[in-house]
PDB file of C-alpha atoms and ligand atoms in Angstrom:
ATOM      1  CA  UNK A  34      22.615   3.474  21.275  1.00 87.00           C
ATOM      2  CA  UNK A  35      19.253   5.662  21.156  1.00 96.00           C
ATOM      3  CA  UNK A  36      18.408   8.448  23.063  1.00 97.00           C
ATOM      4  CA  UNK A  37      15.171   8.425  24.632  1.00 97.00           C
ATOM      5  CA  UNK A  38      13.472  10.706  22.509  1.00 97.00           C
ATOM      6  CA  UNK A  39      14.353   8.563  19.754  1.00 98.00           C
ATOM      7  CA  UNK A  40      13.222   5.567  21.295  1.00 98.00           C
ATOM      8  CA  UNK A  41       9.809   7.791  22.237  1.00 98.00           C
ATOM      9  CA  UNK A  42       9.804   8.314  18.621  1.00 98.00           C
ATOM     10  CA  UNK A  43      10.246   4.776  17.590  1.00 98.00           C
ATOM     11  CA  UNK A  44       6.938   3.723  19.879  1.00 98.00           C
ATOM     12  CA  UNK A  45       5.241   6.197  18.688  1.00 98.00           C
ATOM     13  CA  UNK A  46       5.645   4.763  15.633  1.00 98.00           C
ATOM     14  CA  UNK A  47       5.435   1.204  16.185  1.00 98.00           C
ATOM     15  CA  UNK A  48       2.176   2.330  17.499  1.00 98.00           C
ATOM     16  CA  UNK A  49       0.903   4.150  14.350  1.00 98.00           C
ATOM     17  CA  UNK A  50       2.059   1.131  12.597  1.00 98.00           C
ATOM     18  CA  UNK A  51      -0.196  -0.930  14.592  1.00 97.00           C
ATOM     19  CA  UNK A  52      -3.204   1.333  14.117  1.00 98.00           C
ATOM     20  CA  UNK A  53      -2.681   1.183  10.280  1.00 98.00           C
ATOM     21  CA  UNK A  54      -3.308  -2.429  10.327  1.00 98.00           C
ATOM     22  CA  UNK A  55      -6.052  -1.933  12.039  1.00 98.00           C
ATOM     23  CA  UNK A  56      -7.323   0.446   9.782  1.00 98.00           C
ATOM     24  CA  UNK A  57      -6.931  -1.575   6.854  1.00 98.00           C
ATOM     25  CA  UNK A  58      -8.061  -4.853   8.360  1.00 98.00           C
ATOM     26  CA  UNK A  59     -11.279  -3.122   9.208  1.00 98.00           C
ATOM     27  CA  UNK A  60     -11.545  -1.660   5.900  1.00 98.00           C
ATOM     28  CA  UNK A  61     -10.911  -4.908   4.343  1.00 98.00           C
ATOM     29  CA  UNK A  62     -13.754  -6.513   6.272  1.00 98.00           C
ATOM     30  CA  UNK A  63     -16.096  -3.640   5.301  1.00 98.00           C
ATOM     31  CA  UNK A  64     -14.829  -4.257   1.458  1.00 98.00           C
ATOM     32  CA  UNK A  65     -15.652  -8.228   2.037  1.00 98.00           C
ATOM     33  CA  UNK A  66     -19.016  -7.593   3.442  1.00 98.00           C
ATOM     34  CA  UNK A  67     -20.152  -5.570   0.574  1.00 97.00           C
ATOM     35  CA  UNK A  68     -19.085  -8.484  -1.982  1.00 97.00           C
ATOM     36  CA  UNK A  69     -15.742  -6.472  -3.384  1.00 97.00           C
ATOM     37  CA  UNK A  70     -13.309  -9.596  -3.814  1.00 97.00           C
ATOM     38  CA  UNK A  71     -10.450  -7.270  -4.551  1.00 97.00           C
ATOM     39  CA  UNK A  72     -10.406  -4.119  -2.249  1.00 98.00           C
ATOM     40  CA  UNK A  73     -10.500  -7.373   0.339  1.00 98.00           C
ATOM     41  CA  UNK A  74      -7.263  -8.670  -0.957  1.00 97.00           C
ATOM     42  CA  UNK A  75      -5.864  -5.009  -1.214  1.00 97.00           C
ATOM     43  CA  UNK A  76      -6.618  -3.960   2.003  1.00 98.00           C
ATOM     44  CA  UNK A  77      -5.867  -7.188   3.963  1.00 98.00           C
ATOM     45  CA  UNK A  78      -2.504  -8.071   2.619  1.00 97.00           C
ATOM     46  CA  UNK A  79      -2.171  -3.920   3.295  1.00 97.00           C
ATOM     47  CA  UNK A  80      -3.184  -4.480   6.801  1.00 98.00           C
ATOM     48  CA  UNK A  81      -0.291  -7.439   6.747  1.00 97.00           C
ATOM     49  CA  UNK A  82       2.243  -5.371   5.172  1.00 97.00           C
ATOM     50  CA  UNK A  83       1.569  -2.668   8.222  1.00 98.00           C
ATOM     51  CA  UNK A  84       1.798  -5.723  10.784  1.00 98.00           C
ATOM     52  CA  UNK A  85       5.357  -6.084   9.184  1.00 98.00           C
ATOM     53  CA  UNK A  86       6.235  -2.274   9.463  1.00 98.00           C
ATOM     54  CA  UNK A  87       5.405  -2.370  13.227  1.00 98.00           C
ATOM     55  CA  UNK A  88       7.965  -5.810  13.444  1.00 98.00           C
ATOM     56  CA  UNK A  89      10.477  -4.033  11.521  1.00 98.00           C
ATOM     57  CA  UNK A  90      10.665  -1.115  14.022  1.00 98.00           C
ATOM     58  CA  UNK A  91      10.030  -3.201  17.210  1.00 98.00           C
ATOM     59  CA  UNK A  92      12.988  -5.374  16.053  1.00 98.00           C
ATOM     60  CA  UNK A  93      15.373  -2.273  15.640  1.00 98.00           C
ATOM     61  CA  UNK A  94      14.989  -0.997  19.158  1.00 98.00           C
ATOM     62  CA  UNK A  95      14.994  -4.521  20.780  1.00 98.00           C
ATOM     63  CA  UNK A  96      18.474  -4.676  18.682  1.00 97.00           C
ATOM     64  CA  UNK A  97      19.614  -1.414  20.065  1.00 97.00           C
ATOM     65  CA  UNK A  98      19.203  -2.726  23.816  1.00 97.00           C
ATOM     66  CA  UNK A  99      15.989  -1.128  24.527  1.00 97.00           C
ATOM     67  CA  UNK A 100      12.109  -2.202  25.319  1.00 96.00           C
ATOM     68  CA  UNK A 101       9.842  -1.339  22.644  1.00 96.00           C
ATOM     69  CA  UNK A 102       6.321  -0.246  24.163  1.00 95.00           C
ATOM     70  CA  UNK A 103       2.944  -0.718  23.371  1.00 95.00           C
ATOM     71  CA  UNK A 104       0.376   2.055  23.697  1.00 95.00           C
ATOM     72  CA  UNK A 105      -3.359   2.208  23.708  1.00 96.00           C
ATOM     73  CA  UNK A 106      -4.607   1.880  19.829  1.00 96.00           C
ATOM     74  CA  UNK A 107      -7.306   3.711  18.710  1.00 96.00           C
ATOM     75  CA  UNK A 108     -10.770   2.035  17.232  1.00 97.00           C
ATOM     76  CA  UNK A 109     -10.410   2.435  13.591  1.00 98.00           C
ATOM     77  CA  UNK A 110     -13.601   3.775  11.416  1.00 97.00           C
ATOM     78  CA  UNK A 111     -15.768   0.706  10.444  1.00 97.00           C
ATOM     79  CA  UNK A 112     -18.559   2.293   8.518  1.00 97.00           C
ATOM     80  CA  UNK A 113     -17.652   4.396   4.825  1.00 98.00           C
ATOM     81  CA  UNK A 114     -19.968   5.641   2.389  1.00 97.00           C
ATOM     82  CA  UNK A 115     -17.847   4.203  -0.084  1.00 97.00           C
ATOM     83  CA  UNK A 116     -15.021   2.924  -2.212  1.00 97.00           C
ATOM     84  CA  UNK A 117     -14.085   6.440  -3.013  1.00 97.00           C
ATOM     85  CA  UNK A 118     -13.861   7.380   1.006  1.00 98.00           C
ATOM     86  CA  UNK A 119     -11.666   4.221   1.683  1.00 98.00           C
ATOM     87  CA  UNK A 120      -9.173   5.158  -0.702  1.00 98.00           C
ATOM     88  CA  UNK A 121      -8.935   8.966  -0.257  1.00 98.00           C
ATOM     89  CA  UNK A 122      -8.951   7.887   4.323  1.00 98.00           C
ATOM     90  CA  UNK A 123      -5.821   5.185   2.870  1.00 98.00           C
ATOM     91  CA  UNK A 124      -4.329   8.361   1.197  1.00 98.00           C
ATOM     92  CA  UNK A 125      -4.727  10.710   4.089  1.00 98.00           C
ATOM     93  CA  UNK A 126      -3.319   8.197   6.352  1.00 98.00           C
ATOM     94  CA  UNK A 127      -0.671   7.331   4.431  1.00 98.00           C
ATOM     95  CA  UNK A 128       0.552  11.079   4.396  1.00 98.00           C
ATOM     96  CA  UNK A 129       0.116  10.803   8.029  1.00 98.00           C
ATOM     97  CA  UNK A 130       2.304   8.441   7.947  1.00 98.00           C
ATOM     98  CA  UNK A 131       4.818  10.288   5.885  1.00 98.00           C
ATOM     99  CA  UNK A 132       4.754  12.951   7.864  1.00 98.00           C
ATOM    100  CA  UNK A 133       5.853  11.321  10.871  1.00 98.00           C
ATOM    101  CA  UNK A 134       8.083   8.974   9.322  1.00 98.00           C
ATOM    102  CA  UNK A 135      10.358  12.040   8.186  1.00 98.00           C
ATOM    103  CA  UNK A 136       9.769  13.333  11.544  1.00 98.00           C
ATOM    104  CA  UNK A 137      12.053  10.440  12.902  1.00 98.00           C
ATOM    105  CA  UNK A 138      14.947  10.776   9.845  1.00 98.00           C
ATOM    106  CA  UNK A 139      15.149  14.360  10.839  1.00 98.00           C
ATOM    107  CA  UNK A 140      15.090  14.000  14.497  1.00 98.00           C
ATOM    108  CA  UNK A 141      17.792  11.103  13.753  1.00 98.00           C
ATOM    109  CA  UNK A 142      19.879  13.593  11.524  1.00 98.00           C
ATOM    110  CA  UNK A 143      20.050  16.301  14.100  1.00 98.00           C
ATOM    111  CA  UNK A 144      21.376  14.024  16.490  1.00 97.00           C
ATOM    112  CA  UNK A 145      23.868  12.331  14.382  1.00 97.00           C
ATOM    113  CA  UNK A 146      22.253   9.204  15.145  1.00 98.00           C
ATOM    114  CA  UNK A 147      23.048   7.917  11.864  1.00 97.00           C
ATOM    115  CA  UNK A 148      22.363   4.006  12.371  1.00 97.00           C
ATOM    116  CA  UNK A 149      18.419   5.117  12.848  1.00 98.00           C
ATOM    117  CA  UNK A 150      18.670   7.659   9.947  1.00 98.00           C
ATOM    118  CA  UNK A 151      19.834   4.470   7.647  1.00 98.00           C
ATOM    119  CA  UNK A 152      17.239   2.369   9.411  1.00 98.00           C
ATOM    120  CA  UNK A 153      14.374   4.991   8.746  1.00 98.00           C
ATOM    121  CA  UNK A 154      15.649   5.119   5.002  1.00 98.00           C
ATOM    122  CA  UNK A 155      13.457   1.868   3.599  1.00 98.00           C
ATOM    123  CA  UNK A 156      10.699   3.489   5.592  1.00 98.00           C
ATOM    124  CA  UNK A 157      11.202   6.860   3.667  1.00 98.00           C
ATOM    125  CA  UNK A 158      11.227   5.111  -0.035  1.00 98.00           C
ATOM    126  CA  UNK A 159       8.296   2.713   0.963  1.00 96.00           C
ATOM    127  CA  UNK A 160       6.367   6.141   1.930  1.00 97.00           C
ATOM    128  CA  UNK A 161       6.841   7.013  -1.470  1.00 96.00           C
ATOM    129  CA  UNK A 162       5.861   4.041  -2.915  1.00 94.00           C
ATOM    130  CA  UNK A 163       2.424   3.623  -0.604  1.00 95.00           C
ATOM    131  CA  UNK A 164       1.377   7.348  -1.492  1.00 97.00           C
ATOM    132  CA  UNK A 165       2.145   6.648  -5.004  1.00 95.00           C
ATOM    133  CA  UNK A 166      -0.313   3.449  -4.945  1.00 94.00           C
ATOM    134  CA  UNK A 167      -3.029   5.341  -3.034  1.00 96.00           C
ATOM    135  CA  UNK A 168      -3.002   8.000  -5.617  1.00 96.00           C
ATOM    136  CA  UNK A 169      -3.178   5.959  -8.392  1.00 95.00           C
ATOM    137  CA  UNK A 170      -6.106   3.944  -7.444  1.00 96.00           C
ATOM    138  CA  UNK A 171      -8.150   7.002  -6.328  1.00 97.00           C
ATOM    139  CA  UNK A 172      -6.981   8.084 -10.087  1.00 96.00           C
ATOM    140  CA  UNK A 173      -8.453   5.629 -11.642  1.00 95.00           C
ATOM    141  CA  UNK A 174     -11.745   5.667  -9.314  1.00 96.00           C
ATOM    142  CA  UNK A 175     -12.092   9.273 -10.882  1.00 96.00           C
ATOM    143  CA  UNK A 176     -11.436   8.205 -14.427  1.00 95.00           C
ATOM    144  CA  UNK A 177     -13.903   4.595 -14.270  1.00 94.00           C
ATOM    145  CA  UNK A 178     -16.460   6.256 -11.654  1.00 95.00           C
ATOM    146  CA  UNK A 179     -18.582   4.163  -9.489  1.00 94.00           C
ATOM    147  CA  UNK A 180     -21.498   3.945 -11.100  1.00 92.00           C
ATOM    148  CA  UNK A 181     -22.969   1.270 -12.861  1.00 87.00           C
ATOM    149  CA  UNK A 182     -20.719  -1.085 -13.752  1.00 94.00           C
ATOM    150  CA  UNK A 183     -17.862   1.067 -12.794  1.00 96.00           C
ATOM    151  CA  UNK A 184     -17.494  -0.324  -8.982  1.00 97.00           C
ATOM    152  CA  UNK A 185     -17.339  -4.004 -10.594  1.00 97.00           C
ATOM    153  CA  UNK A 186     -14.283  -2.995 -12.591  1.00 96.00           C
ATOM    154  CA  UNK A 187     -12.487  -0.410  -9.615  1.00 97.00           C
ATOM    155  CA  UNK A 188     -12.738  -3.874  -7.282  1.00 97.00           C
ATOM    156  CA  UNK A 189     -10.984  -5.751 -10.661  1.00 96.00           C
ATOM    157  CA  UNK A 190      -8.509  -2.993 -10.912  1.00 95.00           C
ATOM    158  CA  UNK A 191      -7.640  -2.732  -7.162  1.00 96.00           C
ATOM    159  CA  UNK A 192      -7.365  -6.574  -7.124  1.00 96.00           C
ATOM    160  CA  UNK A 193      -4.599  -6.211  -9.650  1.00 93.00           C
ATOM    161  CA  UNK A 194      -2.367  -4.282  -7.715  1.00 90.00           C
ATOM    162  CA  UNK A 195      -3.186  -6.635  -4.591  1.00 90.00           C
ATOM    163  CA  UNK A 196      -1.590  -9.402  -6.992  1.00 91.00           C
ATOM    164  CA  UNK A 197       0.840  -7.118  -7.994  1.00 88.00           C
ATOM    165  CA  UNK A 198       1.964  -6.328  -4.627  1.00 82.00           C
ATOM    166  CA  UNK A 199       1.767 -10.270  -2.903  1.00 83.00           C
ATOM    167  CA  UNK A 200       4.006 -11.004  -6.533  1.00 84.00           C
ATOM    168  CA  UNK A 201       6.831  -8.350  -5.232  1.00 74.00           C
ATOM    169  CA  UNK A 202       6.463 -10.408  -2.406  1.00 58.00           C
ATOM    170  CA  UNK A 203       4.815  -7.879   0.382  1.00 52.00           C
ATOM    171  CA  UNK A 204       6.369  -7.361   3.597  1.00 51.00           C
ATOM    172  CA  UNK A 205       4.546  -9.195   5.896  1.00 40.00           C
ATOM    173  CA  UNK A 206       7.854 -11.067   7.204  1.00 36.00           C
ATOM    174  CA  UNK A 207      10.157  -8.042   7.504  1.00 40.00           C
ATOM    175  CA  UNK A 208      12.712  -8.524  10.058  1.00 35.00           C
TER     176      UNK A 208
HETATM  177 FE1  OFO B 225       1.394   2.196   5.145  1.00 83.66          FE
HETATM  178  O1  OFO B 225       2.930   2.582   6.026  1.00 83.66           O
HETATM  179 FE2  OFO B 225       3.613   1.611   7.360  1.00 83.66          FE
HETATM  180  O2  OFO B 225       5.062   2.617   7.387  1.00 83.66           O
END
């Protein structure tokens, strides 16, 4: 059973979830319209994996007998200077995300409600893993640079951990 500040909490975040797609889809379109093949793939299988995040939690509280909600989500940005201010806006956001993520395990622990504080557990490693991945492209954007030839082989680069990620099979179909 969840108390309804824990459900509150769980909209929330189904919310932010949704909004993250968002983000990322419109990202992705910004990355297709200026001819990068693999920020696209990135970004829209990252907007996917976010689709499956907001399922994921939507599907718990419906399990726990209660109505998950839908909010009003935000216009994302559509318009970056760019590569470098995609991936550093994914990083920021993703520590959002982070944030309020272990917002909900420690709201869960105080209350003993230790069926959410397993729940929120996948969420809490796959934090980990998302910061990890922004980091390490915005790495290698400061290592290769942007200039010259250096965008052609960040979009390469970024494509290869979009292949990487639909090989470990994504989320997109979380339950
Ligand atoms: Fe990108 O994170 Fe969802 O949870």
């Amino acid at each position: 059973m969840l108390s309804p500040k824990m459900v509150d909490l769980l909209n929330a975040q189904v919310n932010l979830e949704f909004f993250s797609s968002n983000v990322y889809l419109q990202m992705g379109a910004w990355a297709d319209n200026e001819g990068l093949e693999g920020c696209t793939s990135f970004l829209t299988m990252h907007a996917d994996e976010e689709m499956g995040h907001m399922r994921r939690i939507w599907n718990y509280v419906q399990e726990a007998g209660e109505m998950p909600k839908l909010g009003t989500i935000p216009e994302p940005q559509n318009s970056f200077k760019d590569v470098r201010e995609i991936f550093e806006a994914v990083y920021e956001h993703e520590k959002l995300v982070t944030a309020k993520i272990h917002e909900i395990a420690h709201a869960a622990f105080e209350a003993k409600d230790m069926a959410t504080f397993n729940f929120i557990q996948w969420f809490v490693a796959e934090q980990h893993e998302e910061e990890t991945l922004a980091r390490n492209i915005l790495d290698k954007i400061k290592i290769i640079g942007l200039d010259g030839k250096g965008l052609y082989f960040i979009d390469q680069e970024v494509g290869k951990f979009a292949a990487a990620e639909s090989a470990g099979g994504g989320d997109a179909s979380a339950t």
